[in-house]
Short mmCIF file of C-alpha atoms in Angstrom, two decimals:
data_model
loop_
_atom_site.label_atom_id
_atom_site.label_comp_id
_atom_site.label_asym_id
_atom_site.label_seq_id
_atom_site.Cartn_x
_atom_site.Cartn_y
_atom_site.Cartn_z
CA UNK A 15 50.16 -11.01 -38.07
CA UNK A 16 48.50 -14.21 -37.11
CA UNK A 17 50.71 -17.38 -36.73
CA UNK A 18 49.97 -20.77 -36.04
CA UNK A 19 53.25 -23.10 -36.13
CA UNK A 20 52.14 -26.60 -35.24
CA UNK A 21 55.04 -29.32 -33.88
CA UNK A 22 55.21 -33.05 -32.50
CA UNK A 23 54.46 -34.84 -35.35
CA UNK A 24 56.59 -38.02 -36.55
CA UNK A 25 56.52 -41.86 -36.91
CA UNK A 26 54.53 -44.06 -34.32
CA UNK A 27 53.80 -47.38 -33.90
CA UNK A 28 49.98 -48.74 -33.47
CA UNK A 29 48.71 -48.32 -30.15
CA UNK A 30 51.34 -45.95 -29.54
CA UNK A 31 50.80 -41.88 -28.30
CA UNK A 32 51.65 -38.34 -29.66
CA UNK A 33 51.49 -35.42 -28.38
CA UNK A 34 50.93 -32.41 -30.89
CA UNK A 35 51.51 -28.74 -29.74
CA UNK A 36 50.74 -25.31 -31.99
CA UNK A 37 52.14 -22.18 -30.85
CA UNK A 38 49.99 -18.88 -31.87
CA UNK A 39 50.90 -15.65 -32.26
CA UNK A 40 50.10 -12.37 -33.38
CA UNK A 41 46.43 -12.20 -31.84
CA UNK A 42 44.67 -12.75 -28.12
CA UNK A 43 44.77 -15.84 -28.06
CA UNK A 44 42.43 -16.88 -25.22
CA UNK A 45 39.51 -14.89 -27.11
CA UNK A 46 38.90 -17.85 -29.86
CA UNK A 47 37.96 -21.20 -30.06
CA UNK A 48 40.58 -23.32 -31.98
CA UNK A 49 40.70 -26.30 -33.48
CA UNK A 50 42.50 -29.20 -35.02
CA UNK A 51 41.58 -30.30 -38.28
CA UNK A 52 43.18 -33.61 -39.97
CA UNK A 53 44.33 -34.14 -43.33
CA UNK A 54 45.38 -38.18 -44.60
CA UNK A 55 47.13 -38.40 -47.67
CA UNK A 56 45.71 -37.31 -50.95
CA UNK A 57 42.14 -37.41 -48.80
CA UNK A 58 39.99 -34.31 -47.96
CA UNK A 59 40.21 -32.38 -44.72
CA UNK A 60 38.30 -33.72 -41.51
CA UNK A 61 37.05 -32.00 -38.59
CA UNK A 62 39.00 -33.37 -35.18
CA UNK A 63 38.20 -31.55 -32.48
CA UNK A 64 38.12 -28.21 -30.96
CA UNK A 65 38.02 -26.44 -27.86
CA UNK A 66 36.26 -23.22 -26.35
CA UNK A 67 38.75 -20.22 -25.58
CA UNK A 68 38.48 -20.99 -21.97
CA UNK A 69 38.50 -24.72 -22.03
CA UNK A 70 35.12 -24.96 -20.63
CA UNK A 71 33.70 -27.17 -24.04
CA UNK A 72 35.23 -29.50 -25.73
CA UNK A 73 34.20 -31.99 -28.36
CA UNK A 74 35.68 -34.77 -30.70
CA UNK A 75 34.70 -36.55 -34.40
CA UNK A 76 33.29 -39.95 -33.38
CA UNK A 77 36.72 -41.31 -35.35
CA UNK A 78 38.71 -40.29 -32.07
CA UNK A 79 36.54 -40.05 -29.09
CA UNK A 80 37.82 -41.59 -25.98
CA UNK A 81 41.86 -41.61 -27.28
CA UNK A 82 42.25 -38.11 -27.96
CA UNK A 83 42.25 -35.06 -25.83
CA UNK A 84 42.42 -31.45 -26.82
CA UNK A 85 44.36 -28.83 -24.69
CA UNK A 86 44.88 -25.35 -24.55
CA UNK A 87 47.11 -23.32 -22.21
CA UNK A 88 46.15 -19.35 -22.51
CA UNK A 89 49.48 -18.32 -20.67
CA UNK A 90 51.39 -20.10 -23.35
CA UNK A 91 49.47 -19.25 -26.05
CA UNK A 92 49.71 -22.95 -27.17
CA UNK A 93 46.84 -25.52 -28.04
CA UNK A 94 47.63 -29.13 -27.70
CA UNK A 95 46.41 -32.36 -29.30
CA UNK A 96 47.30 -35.88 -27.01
CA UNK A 97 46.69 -38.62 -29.31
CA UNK A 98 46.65 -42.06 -27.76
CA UNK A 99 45.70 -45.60 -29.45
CA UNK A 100 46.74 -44.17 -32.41
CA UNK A 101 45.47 -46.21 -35.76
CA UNK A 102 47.20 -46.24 -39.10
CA UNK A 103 43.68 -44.60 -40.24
CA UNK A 104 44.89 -41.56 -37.64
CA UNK A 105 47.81 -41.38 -40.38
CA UNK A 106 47.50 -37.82 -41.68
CA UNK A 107 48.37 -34.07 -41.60
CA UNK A 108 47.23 -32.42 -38.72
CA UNK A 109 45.94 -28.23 -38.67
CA UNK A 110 45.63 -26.28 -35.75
CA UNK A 111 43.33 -23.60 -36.84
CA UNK A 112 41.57 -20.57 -35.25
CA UNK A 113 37.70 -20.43 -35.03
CA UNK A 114 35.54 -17.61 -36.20
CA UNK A 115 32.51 -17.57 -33.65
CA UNK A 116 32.42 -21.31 -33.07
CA UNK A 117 30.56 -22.41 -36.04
CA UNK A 118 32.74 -24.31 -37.71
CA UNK A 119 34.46 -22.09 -39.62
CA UNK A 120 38.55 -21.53 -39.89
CA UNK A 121 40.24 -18.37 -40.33
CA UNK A 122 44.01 -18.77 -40.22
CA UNK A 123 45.40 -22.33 -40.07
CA UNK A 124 49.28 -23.60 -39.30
CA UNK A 125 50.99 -24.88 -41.48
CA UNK A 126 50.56 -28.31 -40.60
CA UNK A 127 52.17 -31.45 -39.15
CA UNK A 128 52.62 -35.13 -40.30
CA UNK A 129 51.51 -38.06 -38.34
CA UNK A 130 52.26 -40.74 -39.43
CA UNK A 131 51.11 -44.44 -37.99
CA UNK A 132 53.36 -47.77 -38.68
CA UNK A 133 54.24 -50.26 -37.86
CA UNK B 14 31.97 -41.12 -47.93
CA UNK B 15 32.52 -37.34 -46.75
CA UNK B 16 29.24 -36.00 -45.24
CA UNK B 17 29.03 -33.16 -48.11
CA UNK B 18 28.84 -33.97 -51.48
CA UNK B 19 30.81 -31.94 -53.95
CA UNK B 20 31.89 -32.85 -57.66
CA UNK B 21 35.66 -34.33 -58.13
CA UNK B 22 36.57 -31.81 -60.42
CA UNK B 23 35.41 -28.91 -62.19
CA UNK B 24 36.87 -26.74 -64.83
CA UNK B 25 37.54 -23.88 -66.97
CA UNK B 26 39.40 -21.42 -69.14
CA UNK B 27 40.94 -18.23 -67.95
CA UNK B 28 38.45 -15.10 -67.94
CA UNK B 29 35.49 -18.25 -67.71
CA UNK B 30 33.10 -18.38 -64.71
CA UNK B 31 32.90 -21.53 -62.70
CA UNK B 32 30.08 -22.86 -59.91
CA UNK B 33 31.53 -25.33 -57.68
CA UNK B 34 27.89 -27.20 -55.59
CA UNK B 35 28.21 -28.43 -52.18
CA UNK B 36 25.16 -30.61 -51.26
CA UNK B 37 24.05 -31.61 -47.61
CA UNK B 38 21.34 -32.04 -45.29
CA UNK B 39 18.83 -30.35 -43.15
CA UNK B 40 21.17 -31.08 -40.22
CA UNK B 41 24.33 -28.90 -42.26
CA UNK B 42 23.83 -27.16 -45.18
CA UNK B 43 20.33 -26.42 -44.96
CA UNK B 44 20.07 -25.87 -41.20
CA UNK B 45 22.61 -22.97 -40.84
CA UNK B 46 24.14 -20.38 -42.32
CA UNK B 47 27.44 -21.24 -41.46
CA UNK B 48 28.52 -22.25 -44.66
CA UNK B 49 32.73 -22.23 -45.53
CA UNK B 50 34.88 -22.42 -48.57
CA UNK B 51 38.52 -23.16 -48.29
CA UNK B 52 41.22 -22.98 -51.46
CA UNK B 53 44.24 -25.24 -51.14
CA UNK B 54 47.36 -25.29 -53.22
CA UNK B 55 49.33 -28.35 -53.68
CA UNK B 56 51.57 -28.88 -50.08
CA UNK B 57 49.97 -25.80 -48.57
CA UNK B 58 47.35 -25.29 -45.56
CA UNK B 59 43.65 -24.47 -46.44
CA UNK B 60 43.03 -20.81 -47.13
CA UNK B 61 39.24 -19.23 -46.16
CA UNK B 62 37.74 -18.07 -48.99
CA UNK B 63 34.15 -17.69 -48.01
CA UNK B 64 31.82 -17.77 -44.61
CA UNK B 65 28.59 -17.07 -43.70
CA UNK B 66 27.60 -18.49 -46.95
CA UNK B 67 28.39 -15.44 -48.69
CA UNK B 68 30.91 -13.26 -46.79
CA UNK B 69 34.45 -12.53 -47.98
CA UNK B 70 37.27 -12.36 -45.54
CA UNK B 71 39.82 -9.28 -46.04
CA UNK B 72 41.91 -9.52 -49.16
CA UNK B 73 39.80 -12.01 -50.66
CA UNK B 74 39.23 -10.78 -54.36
CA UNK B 75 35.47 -10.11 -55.47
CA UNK B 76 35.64 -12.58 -58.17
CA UNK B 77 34.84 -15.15 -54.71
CA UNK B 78 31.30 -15.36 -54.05
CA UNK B 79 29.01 -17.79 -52.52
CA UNK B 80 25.46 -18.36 -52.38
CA UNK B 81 22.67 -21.39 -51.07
CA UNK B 82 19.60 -22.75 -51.75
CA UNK B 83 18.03 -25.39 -49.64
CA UNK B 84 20.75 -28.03 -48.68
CA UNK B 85 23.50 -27.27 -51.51
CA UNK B 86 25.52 -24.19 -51.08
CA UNK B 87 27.69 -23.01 -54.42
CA UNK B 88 31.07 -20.93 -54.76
CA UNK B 89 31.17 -19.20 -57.56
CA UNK B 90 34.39 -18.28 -59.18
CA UNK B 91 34.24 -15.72 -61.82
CA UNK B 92 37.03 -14.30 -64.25
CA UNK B 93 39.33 -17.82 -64.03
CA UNK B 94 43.04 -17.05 -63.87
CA UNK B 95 45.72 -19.48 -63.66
CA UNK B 96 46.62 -18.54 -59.58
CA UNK B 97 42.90 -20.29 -58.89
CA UNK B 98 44.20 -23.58 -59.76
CA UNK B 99 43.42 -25.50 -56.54
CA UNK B 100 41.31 -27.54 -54.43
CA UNK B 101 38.43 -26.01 -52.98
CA UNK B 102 36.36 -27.83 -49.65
CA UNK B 103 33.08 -26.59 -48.37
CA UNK B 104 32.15 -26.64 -44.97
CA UNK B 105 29.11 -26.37 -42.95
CA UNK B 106 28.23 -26.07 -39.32
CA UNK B 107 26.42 -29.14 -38.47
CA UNK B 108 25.33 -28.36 -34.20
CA UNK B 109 27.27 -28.12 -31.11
CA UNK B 110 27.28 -32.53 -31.65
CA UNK B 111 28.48 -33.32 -34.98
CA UNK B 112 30.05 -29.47 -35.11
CA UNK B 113 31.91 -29.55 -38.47
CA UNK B 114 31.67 -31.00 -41.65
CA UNK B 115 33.19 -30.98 -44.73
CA UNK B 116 33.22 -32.06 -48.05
CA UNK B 117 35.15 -34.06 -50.36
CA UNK B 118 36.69 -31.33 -52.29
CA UNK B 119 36.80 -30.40 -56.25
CA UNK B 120 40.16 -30.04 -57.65
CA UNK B 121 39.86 -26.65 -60.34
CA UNK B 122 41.54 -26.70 -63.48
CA UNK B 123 42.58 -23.97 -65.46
CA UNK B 124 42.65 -24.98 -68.45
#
């Protein structure tokens, strides 16, 4: 069955960098487009970023362009999220989630992983 | 402010029928039919309920269904038991720019 186990979250100062990773499993991986999808406390879900299933597109909310960078590695099976300049706003749970067709829709999602940003 | 509007809360007794709206734009809602609805229980991920406006994934029960007009898409929830106690978010497709959107979610009560 699909799996999507996300990792690397934790406690960082301001301006500091992170480096989330989500392992997948159970399907071909380098035939989607994934995605990472934020969640801050008690708040709704947001959109982050996501990337094509060959790396060839990316794109980023306007909250994070220019200090994060999505990742994927198809031999690993493993998406990656580098956060850097990270805010206290950035302060949230963080989804890696598989995309059905590119359009913005999410059909299995990990289980999640807290970031949190203080000082 | 989330980009797509959707009430706080909604709610209703068990066997009941509840409409949960989801209003946008021209540039989301109304522009595509990539419309999604995602249930979350209290510490868990987001589960897809609902794409293409109207489609239901595998395993999702019939009492799911989803529907648009113009710029405000609705899920539909119809024989309320206790299990659909959650939070529900919409989410549209808003171009290969903006890409995703969602909204603020409605937290369903069973009462």
């Amino acid at each position: 069955q699909v799996q999507l186990v996300e990792s690397g979250g934790g406690l960082v100062k301001p301006g500091g960098s992170l480096r989330l990773s989500c392992a997948a499993s159970g399907f071909t991986f380098s035939d989607y487009y994934m995605s990472w999808i934020r969640q801050a406390p008690g708040k709704g879900l947001e959109w982050v970023s996501y990337i094509s299933s060959s790396s060839s597109y990316t794109n980023y909310a306007d909250s994070v362009k220019g200090r994060f960078t999505i990742s994927r590695d198809n031999a690993k099976n493993s998406l990656y999220l580098q956060m850097n300049s990270l805010r206290a706003e950035d302060t949230a749970v963080y989804y890696c989630a598989r995309e059905v067709a590119a359009a913005a829709t999410f059909d299995y999602w990990g289980q999640g992983t807290l970031v949190t940003v203080s000082s | 402010q989330s980009a797509l509007t959707q009430p706080r809360s909604v709610s209703g007794s068990p066997g009941q029928s509840v409409t949960i709206s989801c209003t946008g734009t021209s540039s989301d809602v109304g522009g595509y039919n990539y419309v999604s609805w995602y249930q979350q229980h209290p510490g868990k991920a987001p589960k897809l309920m609902i794409y293409d406006v109207s489609k239901r994934p595998s395993g999702v029960p019939d009492r799911f269904s989803g529907s648009k007009s113009g710029n405000t898409a609705s899920l539909t929830i119809s024989g309320l038991q206790a299990e659909d106690e959650a939070d529900y978010y919409c989410c549209s497709y808003a171009g290969s720019y903006t890409f995703g959107v969602f909204g603020g979610g409605t937290k369903l009560t069973v009462l």
